Amino acid sequence: VEAELDFASRDRREIEKSNAKNALEEYIYEIRDKVSGPYSDYIKEADREAFCATLTTAEDWLYDEGEDVEKKVYEQRLIDLKVTGDSVALRAREAELRPPAEDALPR
């Protein structure tokens, strides 16, 4: 019974680690496409180039040294990338919501 619990615990940790790695990989691809496409108006060109370089470095790391690290390392990398990515996404979202909000104001 103890061995089964140990195996189940290891399996759960491996699944969680894999999920964290996949979340990081997915975010890298998704945000790179968006900052080069629909979000491009909401980030300065120099900042976009620097962020895309950071994303490429993160992707390279993921398939090299980051191939098999602890879950918390993947999670921290994702948090670090989201500092920039989420601020750009927020600016894009605010720009999307602004015209309807302005139209709703009394004249």
Coordinates of C-alpha atoms in Angstrom, one line a residue:
V1 CA 0.0 0.0 0.0
E2 CA 2.8 2.4 0.9
A3 CA 4.6 1.7 -2.4
E4 CA 1.4 2.3 -4.3
L5 CA 0.9 5.7 -2.6
D6 CA 4.6 6.5 -3.4
F7 CA 4.0 5.7 -7.1
A8 CA 0.8 7.7 -7.2
S9 CA 2.5 10.7 -5.5
R10 CA 5.4 10.5 -8.0
D11 CA 2.9 10.2 -10.9
R12 CA 1.0 13.3 -9.7
R13 CA 4.2 15.3 -9.4
E14 CA 5.2 14.3 -12.9
I15 CA 1.8 15.3 -14.3
E16 CA 1.9 18.6 -12.5
K17 CA 5.5 19.3 -13.8
S18 CA 4.5 18.4 -17.3
N19 CA 1.4 20.7 -17.1
A20 CA 3.6 23.6 -15.8
K21 CA 6.1 23.0 -18.7
N22 CA 3.3 22.9 -21.2
A23 CA 1.8 26.1 -19.8
L24 CA 5.1 27.9 -20.2
E25 CA 5.6 26.6 -23.8
E26 CA 2.0 27.5 -24.7
Y27 CA 2.4 31.0 -23.3
I28 CA 5.7 31.6 -25.2
Y29 CA 4.1 30.7 -28.5
E30 CA 0.8 32.5 -27.9
I31 CA 2.2 35.8 -26.6
R32 CA 4.9 35.9 -29.3
D33 CA 2.3 35.7 -32.0
K34 CA 0.1 38.3 -30.3
V35 CA 2.9 40.9 -29.7
S36 CA 3.9 40.5 -33.3
G37 CA 0.3 40.7 -34.5
P38 CA -2.8 42.1 -32.8
Y39 CA -0.9 43.5 -29.8
S40 CA 1.8 45.2 -31.9
D41 CA 0.2 48.7 -31.5
Y42 CA 0.4 48.4 -27.7
I43 CA 4.1 47.8 -27.3
K44 CA 7.0 50.0 -28.5
E45 CA 9.0 48.4 -31.3
A46 CA 12.2 48.3 -29.3
D47 CA 10.3 46.7 -26.3
R48 CA 8.7 44.2 -28.7
E49 CA 12.0 43.2 -30.1
A50 CA 13.5 42.8 -26.6
F51 CA 10.5 40.8 -25.4
C52 CA 10.6 38.5 -28.4
A53 CA 14.3 37.9 -27.8
T54 CA 13.4 37.1 -24.2
L55 CA 10.7 34.7 -25.4
T56 CA 13.2 33.0 -27.8
T57 CA 15.7 32.6 -25.0
A58 CA 13.0 31.1 -22.8
E59 CA 12.0 28.7 -25.6
D60 CA 15.6 27.7 -26.2
W61 CA 16.1 27.1 -22.4
L62 CA 12.9 25.0 -22.3
Y63 CA 14.2 22.6 -24.9
D64 CA 17.8 22.5 -23.4
E65 CA 18.5 23.0 -19.7
G66 CA 14.8 23.4 -19.0
E67 CA 13.9 20.0 -20.4
D68 CA 13.6 18.4 -17.0
V69 CA 13.5 20.8 -14.0
E70 CA 11.2 21.2 -11.1
K71 CA 7.7 22.4 -11.5
K72 CA 8.4 25.6 -9.6
V73 CA 11.1 26.6 -12.1
Y74 CA 8.6 26.4 -15.0
E75 CA 6.1 28.4 -12.9
Q76 CA 8.6 31.1 -12.1
R77 CA 9.6 31.4 -15.7
L78 CA 6.0 31.8 -16.7
I79 CA 5.4 34.5 -14.0
D80 CA 8.5 36.4 -15.2
L81 CA 7.3 36.4 -18.8
K82 CA 3.8 37.4 -17.9
V83 CA 5.1 40.7 -16.3
T84 CA 5.6 42.1 -19.7
G85 CA 3.1 40.0 -21.7
D86 CA 0.1 40.6 -19.4
S87 CA 0.8 44.4 -19.4
V88 CA 0.7 44.5 -23.2
A89 CA -2.5 42.4 -23.2
L90 CA -4.1 44.7 -20.7
R91 CA -3.3 47.8 -22.9
A92 CA -4.9 46.0 -25.8
R93 CA -7.9 45.0 -23.8
E94 CA -8.4 48.6 -22.5
A95 CA -8.1 50.0 -26.1
E96 CA -10.8 47.5 -27.1
L97 CA -13.2 48.5 -24.3
R98 CA -12.6 52.2 -24.5
P99 CA -14.8 53.1 -27.5
P100 CA -17.9 51.4 -26.2
A101 CA -17.3 53.0 -22.8
E102 CA -16.9 56.4 -24.4
D103 CA -20.1 55.9 -26.4
A104 CA -22.0 55.0 -23.2
L105 CA -21.1 58.3 -21.6
P106 CA -23.9 60.9 -21.5
R107 CA -23.3 63.8 -24.0

